[in-house]
């Protein structure tokens, strides 16, 4: 992240994993975690919806590419969320990252604190988006790291335990960076974006990784692991690190639980791509709920244009002569994104023109 964005960050809040241990079996938890909306918002019956599946091996097969590309376009346009299967990332790379992040969260708190967030900084072990002392809090701890371009890494926030962590994340990050580039390339083509403009956008594109740790909560149905939000990225690739479900997406006014296929990535459109595509693709609000007995771990990799890129409707997009969003440079866009608490898609509302 750039110099300017170092001035932002989150207020310090309690470690949720410790709270989870402290309040294990209890009938109450601290008030700041109780969320009326966790219970009030309707959850659509689980069987009503399934997010689309996109098969990467078909996308890159010259014979099948056109057909799969069309499916990708519909998934992006109508859902903003899909599962990516047959993505070619070696099994060991995925297994190792699951094992090492799980081991990291099992370390004693004191050891995890070796990579804790520092005031005014986004990276490290802690929480994000806490802007005021009276704000409701999410039931989760996170590890947030800048992973690409490599020169943006700050190794002091990268866990040194387990010993293989850094190597494992490095591999995972590089593989995902390449995959995201290819997937974005197909999306850009579907949107009619000039290949040169696209190459320019994702050259030195930014990747950051957020590992979400949702400890069990005795009042699981009254808390949220992750407040409703949309991601600021172009696309996010989320890996479910254990078998516990919890990701929900907003669809027709209700919440739909995502049921990740084993080995698949859940991919979603972020705010930057909504803006660049002038709203043809839209970022979708999502949230995470937590489990009463089991911990849940997910690994989200956010992919954004390089820091100099201007985030605004691209000239090649159809209907762009009526730009629906303001244009902002990516540095300022990222800064804006991290300087407010999460409130659905409120950030994007602020980027819209002609309201
Ligand atoms: C995120 C996110 C969902 C999950 O990290 O932005 O939405 O399943 N994560 O943890
Ligand atoms: Ni998200």
Short mmCIF file of C-alpha atoms and ligand atoms in Angstrom, two decimals:
data_model
loop_
_atom_site.label_atom_id
_atom_site.label_comp_id
_atom_site.label_asym_id
_atom_site.label_seq_id
_atom_site.Cartn_x
_atom_site.Cartn_y
_atom_site.Cartn_z
CA UNK A 1 0.00 0.00 0.00
CA UNK A 2 1.18 3.54 -0.70
CA UNK A 3 2.46 6.12 1.78
CA UNK A 4 -0.82 8.01 2.02
CA UNK A 5 -2.91 5.02 2.95
CA UNK A 6 -0.63 4.32 5.90
CA UNK A 7 -2.45 7.12 7.65
CA UNK A 8 -5.58 5.01 7.81
CA UNK A 9 -6.47 2.02 9.85
CA UNK A 10 -8.84 0.68 12.41
CA UNK A 11 -9.38 1.45 16.09
CA UNK A 12 -8.04 -1.28 18.34
CA UNK A 13 -10.68 -3.76 19.53
CA UNK A 14 -10.59 -6.97 21.58
CA UNK A 15 -9.26 -10.21 20.18
CA UNK A 16 -12.34 -12.22 19.26
CA UNK A 17 -10.69 -15.63 19.48
CA UNK A 18 -9.91 -14.89 23.14
CA UNK A 19 -13.47 -13.68 23.73
CA UNK A 20 -14.76 -16.87 22.17
CA UNK A 21 -12.77 -18.88 24.72
CA UNK A 22 -13.75 -16.64 27.59
CA UNK A 23 -17.48 -16.78 26.81
CA UNK A 24 -17.56 -20.42 25.78
CA UNK A 25 -20.84 -21.96 27.02
CA UNK A 26 -21.98 -18.61 28.36
CA UNK A 27 -25.42 -17.08 27.79
CA UNK A 28 -24.15 -13.60 27.24
CA UNK A 29 -21.43 -11.89 25.28
CA UNK A 30 -20.31 -8.24 25.20
CA UNK A 31 -23.02 -5.96 23.86
CA UNK A 32 -20.95 -4.52 21.04
CA UNK A 33 -21.22 -7.84 19.21
CA UNK A 34 -24.99 -8.21 19.42
CA UNK A 35 -26.59 -7.31 16.09
CA UNK A 36 -30.33 -6.93 15.76
CA UNK A 37 -30.01 -7.21 11.97
CA UNK A 38 -28.34 -10.61 12.19
CA UNK A 39 -31.71 -12.07 13.08
CA UNK A 40 -34.05 -9.62 11.39
CA UNK A 41 -32.87 -9.88 7.80
CA UNK A 42 -34.55 -12.79 6.03
CA UNK A 43 -32.50 -15.77 4.92
CA UNK A 44 -33.80 -17.23 1.71
CA UNK A 45 -34.38 -20.94 1.92
CA UNK A 46 -31.09 -22.62 1.17
CA UNK A 47 -32.38 -24.69 -1.71
CA UNK A 48 -33.85 -21.79 -3.66
CA UNK A 49 -30.63 -20.50 -5.17
CA UNK A 50 -27.21 -21.73 -6.15
CA UNK A 51 -24.58 -19.39 -7.54
CA UNK A 52 -23.39 -20.24 -11.07
CA UNK A 53 -20.38 -22.43 -11.76
CA UNK A 54 -17.71 -21.45 -14.26
CA UNK A 55 -15.30 -24.09 -15.51
CA UNK A 56 -11.83 -22.62 -16.04
CA UNK A 57 -10.61 -25.61 -18.06
CA UNK A 58 -13.38 -24.90 -20.59
CA UNK A 59 -12.58 -21.17 -20.65
CA UNK A 60 -9.04 -21.89 -21.81
CA UNK A 61 -9.99 -24.69 -24.22
CA UNK A 62 -10.10 -23.15 -27.72
CA UNK A 63 -13.05 -25.35 -28.68
CA UNK A 64 -15.18 -24.56 -25.65
CA UNK A 65 -13.99 -21.10 -24.73
CA UNK A 66 -16.69 -19.08 -26.50
CA UNK A 67 -19.46 -21.05 -24.84
CA UNK A 68 -17.93 -20.91 -21.36
CA UNK A 69 -17.09 -17.24 -21.79
CA UNK A 70 -20.76 -16.57 -22.44
CA UNK A 71 -21.59 -18.38 -19.19
CA UNK A 72 -18.99 -16.30 -17.40
CA UNK A 73 -20.59 -13.14 -18.75
CA UNK A 74 -24.04 -14.12 -17.49
CA UNK A 75 -22.62 -15.09 -14.09
CA UNK A 76 -20.94 -11.69 -13.81
CA UNK A 77 -23.91 -9.73 -15.10
CA UNK A 78 -26.75 -11.53 -13.33
CA UNK A 79 -25.10 -12.70 -10.13
CA UNK A 80 -21.79 -10.95 -9.48
CA UNK A 81 -20.77 -14.21 -7.80
CA UNK A 82 -19.74 -17.60 -9.13
CA UNK A 83 -17.70 -20.66 -8.27
CA UNK A 84 -14.62 -21.28 -10.35
CA UNK A 85 -13.78 -24.95 -10.80
CA UNK A 86 -10.95 -26.78 -12.61
CA UNK A 87 -8.72 -23.75 -12.14
CA UNK A 88 -5.38 -25.54 -12.49
CA UNK A 89 -3.90 -24.38 -9.20
CA UNK A 90 -1.96 -27.32 -7.84
CA UNK A 91 -3.74 -29.21 -5.10
CA UNK A 92 -0.71 -28.99 -2.76
CA UNK A 93 -0.59 -25.21 -3.05
CA UNK A 94 -4.17 -24.99 -1.84
CA UNK A 95 -3.83 -27.65 0.84
CA UNK A 96 -0.69 -26.05 2.23
CA UNK A 97 -2.22 -22.63 2.57
CA UNK A 98 -5.21 -24.11 4.38
CA UNK A 99 -2.95 -25.98 6.79
CA UNK A 100 -0.61 -23.07 7.47
CA UNK A 101 -3.30 -20.47 8.09
CA UNK A 102 -5.08 -22.88 10.41
CA UNK A 103 -1.83 -23.47 12.29
CA UNK A 104 -1.26 -19.75 12.56
CA UNK A 105 -4.59 -19.14 14.28
CA UNK A 106 -3.91 -22.03 16.66
CA UNK A 107 -0.77 -20.32 17.96
CA UNK A 108 -0.99 -18.71 21.41
CA UNK A 109 -2.20 -15.10 21.25
CA UNK A 110 1.21 -13.75 22.24
CA UNK A 111 2.80 -15.41 19.23
CA UNK A 112 0.14 -14.19 16.83
CA UNK A 113 0.67 -10.71 18.20
CA UNK A 114 4.13 -10.72 16.65
CA UNK A 115 2.35 -9.62 13.46
CA UNK A 116 -0.37 -7.48 15.00
CA UNK A 117 -1.63 -4.40 13.22
CA UNK A 118 0.08 -1.16 14.15
CA UNK A 119 -1.83 2.11 14.61
CA UNK A 120 -2.65 3.75 11.29
CA UNK A 121 -1.77 0.68 9.28
CA UNK A 122 -4.01 -1.77 7.47
CA UNK A 123 -1.76 -4.80 7.44
CA UNK A 124 -1.34 -7.43 10.12
CA UNK A 125 -3.33 -9.42 12.64
CA UNK A 126 -6.32 -7.53 14.04
CA UNK A 127 -9.48 -6.04 12.59
CA UNK A 128 -10.42 -3.50 9.93
CA UNK A 129 -13.18 -0.92 9.41
CA UNK A 130 -13.63 0.00 13.08
CA UNK A 131 -14.05 3.77 12.96
CA UNK A 132 -15.80 4.70 16.21
CA UNK A 133 -15.98 3.59 19.82
CA UNK A 134 -19.72 2.91 19.66
CA UNK A 135 -19.77 0.95 16.40
CA UNK A 136 -21.03 -2.63 16.48
CA UNK A 137 -18.26 -5.18 15.99
CA UNK A 138 -17.78 -8.25 13.85
CA UNK A 139 -17.16 -11.62 15.47
CA UNK A 140 -13.85 -12.34 13.74
CA UNK A 141 -10.12 -11.70 13.74
CA UNK A 142 -8.25 -11.23 10.52
CA UNK A 143 -4.77 -11.30 9.06
CA UNK A 144 -4.47 -8.78 6.25
CA UNK A 145 -1.39 -8.64 4.02
CA UNK A 146 -0.28 -6.92 0.83
CA UNK A 147 0.92 -9.78 -1.33
CA UNK A 148 1.46 -8.41 -4.87
CA UNK A 149 3.36 -6.76 -6.44
CA UNK A 150 6.10 -8.39 -4.38
CA UNK A 151 7.79 -5.06 -3.73
CA UNK A 152 4.70 -3.96 -1.77
CA UNK A 153 5.15 -6.70 0.81
CA UNK A 154 5.99 -5.76 4.36
CA UNK A 155 7.45 -8.95 5.76
CA UNK A 156 7.24 -7.72 9.34
CA UNK A 157 3.51 -8.49 9.21
CA UNK A 158 3.96 -11.95 7.69
CA UNK A 159 3.84 -14.71 10.28
CA UNK A 160 7.14 -16.50 10.87
CA UNK A 161 5.23 -19.36 12.50
CA UNK A 162 4.45 -21.95 11.27
CA UNK A 163 7.88 -21.96 9.65
CA UNK A 164 6.51 -22.67 6.19
CA UNK A 165 3.89 -19.89 6.32
CA UNK A 166 5.75 -17.29 4.25
CA UNK A 167 6.76 -19.71 1.56
CA UNK A 168 3.27 -21.19 1.40
CA UNK A 169 1.56 -17.82 1.10
CA UNK A 170 4.10 -16.63 -1.46
CA UNK A 171 3.28 -19.62 -3.68
CA UNK A 172 -0.46 -19.26 -3.19
CA UNK A 173 -0.33 -15.54 -3.90
CA UNK A 174 1.66 -15.98 -7.12
CA UNK A 175 -0.61 -18.72 -8.43
CA UNK A 176 -3.74 -16.69 -7.72
CA UNK A 177 -2.26 -13.56 -9.27
CA UNK A 178 -1.81 -15.41 -12.56
CA UNK A 179 -5.24 -17.02 -12.38
CA UNK A 180 -6.94 -13.70 -11.60
CA UNK A 181 -5.14 -12.11 -14.55
CA UNK A 182 -6.52 -14.74 -16.94
CA UNK A 183 -10.05 -14.62 -15.53
CA UNK A 184 -10.02 -10.82 -15.66
CA UNK A 185 -8.82 -11.04 -19.25
CA UNK A 186 -11.92 -13.03 -20.21
CA UNK A 187 -14.14 -10.59 -18.35
CA UNK A 188 -12.50 -7.64 -20.09
CA UNK A 189 -13.05 -9.30 -23.44
CA UNK A 190 -16.70 -9.91 -22.60
CA UNK A 191 -17.03 -6.24 -21.75
CA UNK A 192 -15.37 -5.14 -24.98
CA UNK A 193 -12.42 -3.56 -23.19
CA UNK A 194 -9.42 -2.92 -25.41
CA UNK A 195 -6.74 -5.53 -24.53
CA UNK A 196 -4.14 -2.79 -24.19
CA UNK A 197 -6.24 -0.90 -21.68
CA UNK A 198 -6.74 -4.10 -19.76
CA UNK A 199 -3.02 -4.97 -19.79
CA UNK A 200 -2.24 -1.48 -18.56
CA UNK A 201 -4.76 -1.84 -15.75
CA UNK A 202 -3.54 -5.10 -14.27
CA UNK A 203 0.17 -4.56 -14.91
CA UNK A 204 1.54 -4.38 -11.36
CA UNK A 205 -2.03 -4.94 -10.26
CA UNK A 206 -2.53 -5.01 -6.52
CA UNK A 207 -3.30 -8.22 -4.70
CA UNK A 208 -3.98 -8.34 -0.98
CA UNK A 209 -4.97 -11.31 1.11
CA UNK A 210 -7.33 -11.28 4.02
CA UNK A 211 -7.52 -14.40 6.14
CA UNK A 212 -10.76 -14.42 8.12
CA UNK A 213 -10.94 -16.34 11.35
CA UNK A 214 -14.48 -16.68 12.73
CA UNK A 215 -14.36 -18.33 16.15
CA UNK A 216 -17.41 -20.17 17.46
CA UNK A 217 -19.91 -17.98 19.28
CA UNK A 218 -22.38 -19.12 21.96
CA UNK A 219 -24.90 -16.60 20.57
CA UNK A 220 -24.06 -17.30 16.93
CA UNK A 221 -27.46 -16.28 15.59
CA UNK A 222 -27.18 -12.85 17.23
CA UNK A 223 -23.79 -11.82 15.83
CA UNK A 224 -22.21 -11.28 12.41
CA UNK A 225 -18.77 -12.52 11.46
CA UNK A 226 -18.49 -9.95 8.68
CA UNK A 227 -20.89 -7.01 8.29
CA UNK A 228 -22.69 -6.65 4.96
CA UNK A 229 -20.27 -5.13 2.47
CA UNK A 230 -19.09 -5.24 -1.10
CA UNK A 231 -15.39 -5.63 -1.86
CA UNK A 232 -13.42 -2.70 -3.27
CA UNK A 233 -11.51 -4.91 -5.70
CA UNK A 234 -12.03 -5.79 -9.36
CA UNK A 235 -12.50 -9.42 -8.40
CA UNK A 236 -12.03 -11.38 -5.20
CA UNK A 237 -11.21 -15.08 -5.04
CA UNK A 238 -12.26 -16.71 -1.80
CA UNK A 239 -11.07 -20.06 -0.60
CA UNK A 240 -12.97 -21.86 2.08
CA UNK A 241 -10.23 -23.20 4.39
CA UNK A 242 -12.39 -25.64 6.33
CA UNK A 243 -15.78 -27.23 5.87
CA UNK A 244 -17.85 -24.70 7.83
CA UNK A 245 -20.21 -22.56 5.74
CA UNK A 246 -21.02 -18.95 6.54
CA UNK A 247 -20.77 -16.72 3.48
CA UNK A 248 -24.12 -15.26 2.43
CA UNK A 249 -24.91 -13.04 -0.54
CA UNK A 250 -27.76 -10.60 -1.01
CA UNK A 251 -30.21 -11.76 -3.64
CA UNK A 252 -33.70 -10.35 -4.16
CA UNK A 253 -33.67 -8.71 -0.75
CA UNK A 254 -32.77 -11.86 1.20
CA UNK A 255 -29.54 -13.62 2.15
CA UNK A 256 -28.49 -16.74 0.28
CA UNK A 257 -25.93 -19.09 1.81
CA UNK A 258 -23.09 -20.04 -0.52
CA UNK A 259 -22.22 -23.72 -0.53
CA UNK A 260 -18.65 -23.89 -1.77
CA UNK A 261 -17.65 -26.93 -3.82
CA UNK A 262 -14.55 -28.61 -2.55
CA UNK A 263 -11.49 -27.13 -4.22
CA UNK A 264 -13.43 -24.34 -5.94
CA UNK A 265 -12.91 -20.61 -5.55
CA UNK A 266 -15.85 -18.39 -4.84
CA UNK A 267 -15.27 -15.40 -7.12
CA UNK A 268 -17.06 -12.11 -6.78
CA UNK A 269 -17.18 -8.80 -8.59
CA UNK A 270 -15.93 -5.85 -6.57
CA UNK A 271 -16.71 -2.13 -6.63
CA UNK A 272 -13.81 -1.24 -8.94
CA UNK A 273 -15.12 -3.50 -11.69
CA UNK A 274 -18.62 -2.16 -11.21
CA UNK A 275 -17.29 1.34 -11.76
CA UNK A 276 -14.98 0.45 -14.68
CA UNK A 277 -17.82 -1.39 -16.40
CA UNK A 278 -20.18 1.53 -15.77
CA UNK A 279 -22.49 -0.77 -13.84
CA UNK A 280 -22.78 -3.56 -16.44
CA UNK A 281 -21.27 -5.83 -13.78
CA UNK A 282 -22.22 -5.04 -10.22
CA UNK A 283 -20.60 -5.79 -6.92
CA UNK A 284 -22.92 -7.74 -4.68
CA UNK A 285 -23.42 -7.23 -1.00
CA UNK A 286 -22.33 -10.17 1.11
CA UNK A 287 -21.78 -10.99 4.77
CA UNK A 288 -20.58 -13.85 6.93
CA UNK A 289 -22.41 -15.53 9.75
CA UNK A 290 -20.72 -17.65 12.40
CA UNK A 291 -21.20 -21.07 13.89
CA UNK A 292 -22.10 -21.98 17.47
CA UNK A 293 -19.63 -24.83 17.83
CA UNK A 294 -17.11 -24.64 15.05
CA UNK A 295 -14.56 -22.13 13.90
CA UNK A 296 -14.64 -21.02 10.29
CA UNK A 297 -11.65 -19.91 8.23
CA UNK A 298 -11.67 -18.31 4.80
CA UNK A 299 -8.94 -16.79 2.67
CA UNK A 300 -9.93 -13.90 0.43
CA UNK A 301 -7.56 -12.62 -2.26
CA UNK A 302 -8.50 -9.19 -3.60
CA UNK A 303 -7.29 -8.14 -7.04
CA UNK A 304 -7.28 -4.47 -8.00
CA UNK A 305 -5.74 -2.34 -10.76
CA UNK A 306 -2.27 -0.88 -10.16
CA UNK A 307 -2.16 2.07 -7.83
CA UNK A 308 -1.84 4.68 -10.61
CA UNK A 309 -4.85 3.48 -12.54
CA UNK A 310 -7.87 5.77 -12.74
CA UNK A 311 -10.98 4.08 -11.41
CA UNK A 312 -13.82 5.34 -13.57
CA UNK A 313 -16.03 4.02 -16.38
CA UNK A 314 -13.71 2.85 -19.20
CA UNK A 315 -14.03 4.44 -22.64
CA UNK A 316 -14.71 1.10 -24.40
CA UNK A 317 -17.76 0.21 -22.37
CA UNK A 318 -21.02 0.42 -24.22
CA UNK A 319 -23.19 3.31 -23.08
CA UNK A 320 -20.25 4.97 -21.39
CA UNK A 321 -21.06 8.35 -22.91
CA UNK A 322 -23.41 8.43 -19.98
CA UNK A 323 -20.93 7.73 -17.23
CA UNK A 324 -22.77 6.69 -14.11
CA UNK A 325 -19.80 6.94 -11.74
CA UNK A 326 -17.18 9.46 -10.79
CA UNK A 327 -13.54 8.79 -11.62
CA UNK A 328 -10.94 8.64 -8.86
CA UNK A 329 -7.34 7.49 -8.88
CA UNK A 330 -6.88 4.07 -7.33
CA UNK A 331 -4.77 5.34 -4.42
CA UNK A 332 -7.57 7.65 -3.34
CA UNK A 333 -10.19 5.03 -4.04
CA UNK A 334 -8.44 2.53 -1.74
CA UNK A 335 -8.04 5.19 0.89
CA UNK A 336 -11.74 6.01 0.69
CA UNK A 337 -12.62 2.34 0.92
CA UNK A 338 -10.68 1.79 4.13
CA UNK A 339 -11.75 4.99 5.84
CA UNK A 340 -15.39 4.15 6.56
CA UNK A 341 -17.17 1.43 8.41
CA UNK A 342 -18.80 -1.24 6.30
CA UNK A 343 -22.35 -0.38 5.36
CA UNK A 344 -23.50 -2.45 2.44
CA UNK A 345 -22.73 -0.60 -0.77
CA UNK A 346 -22.74 2.92 0.68
CA UNK A 347 -19.30 3.69 -0.74
CA UNK A 348 -20.48 3.07 -4.29
CA UNK A 349 -23.56 5.20 -3.76
CA UNK A 350 -21.13 8.03 -3.10
CA UNK A 351 -19.35 7.33 -6.41
CA UNK A 352 -22.54 7.52 -8.44
CA UNK A 353 -23.32 10.48 -10.68
CA UNK A 354 -26.76 11.98 -11.46
CA UNK A 355 -28.31 10.90 -8.25
C1 LIG B 1 -14.12 -10.87 2.49
C2 LIG B 1 -15.31 -11.73 2.57
C3 LIG B 1 -16.28 -13.81 3.13
C4 LIG B 1 -15.99 -15.08 3.84
O1 LIG B 1 -13.05 -11.28 3.02
O2 LIG B 1 -14.23 -9.78 1.89
O3 LIG B 1 -16.34 -11.32 2.15
O4 LIG B 1 -16.52 -16.09 3.43
N1 LIG B 1 -15.19 -12.94 3.12
O5 LIG B 1 -15.26 -15.06 4.82
NI1 LIG B 2 -16.06 -9.54 0.96
#
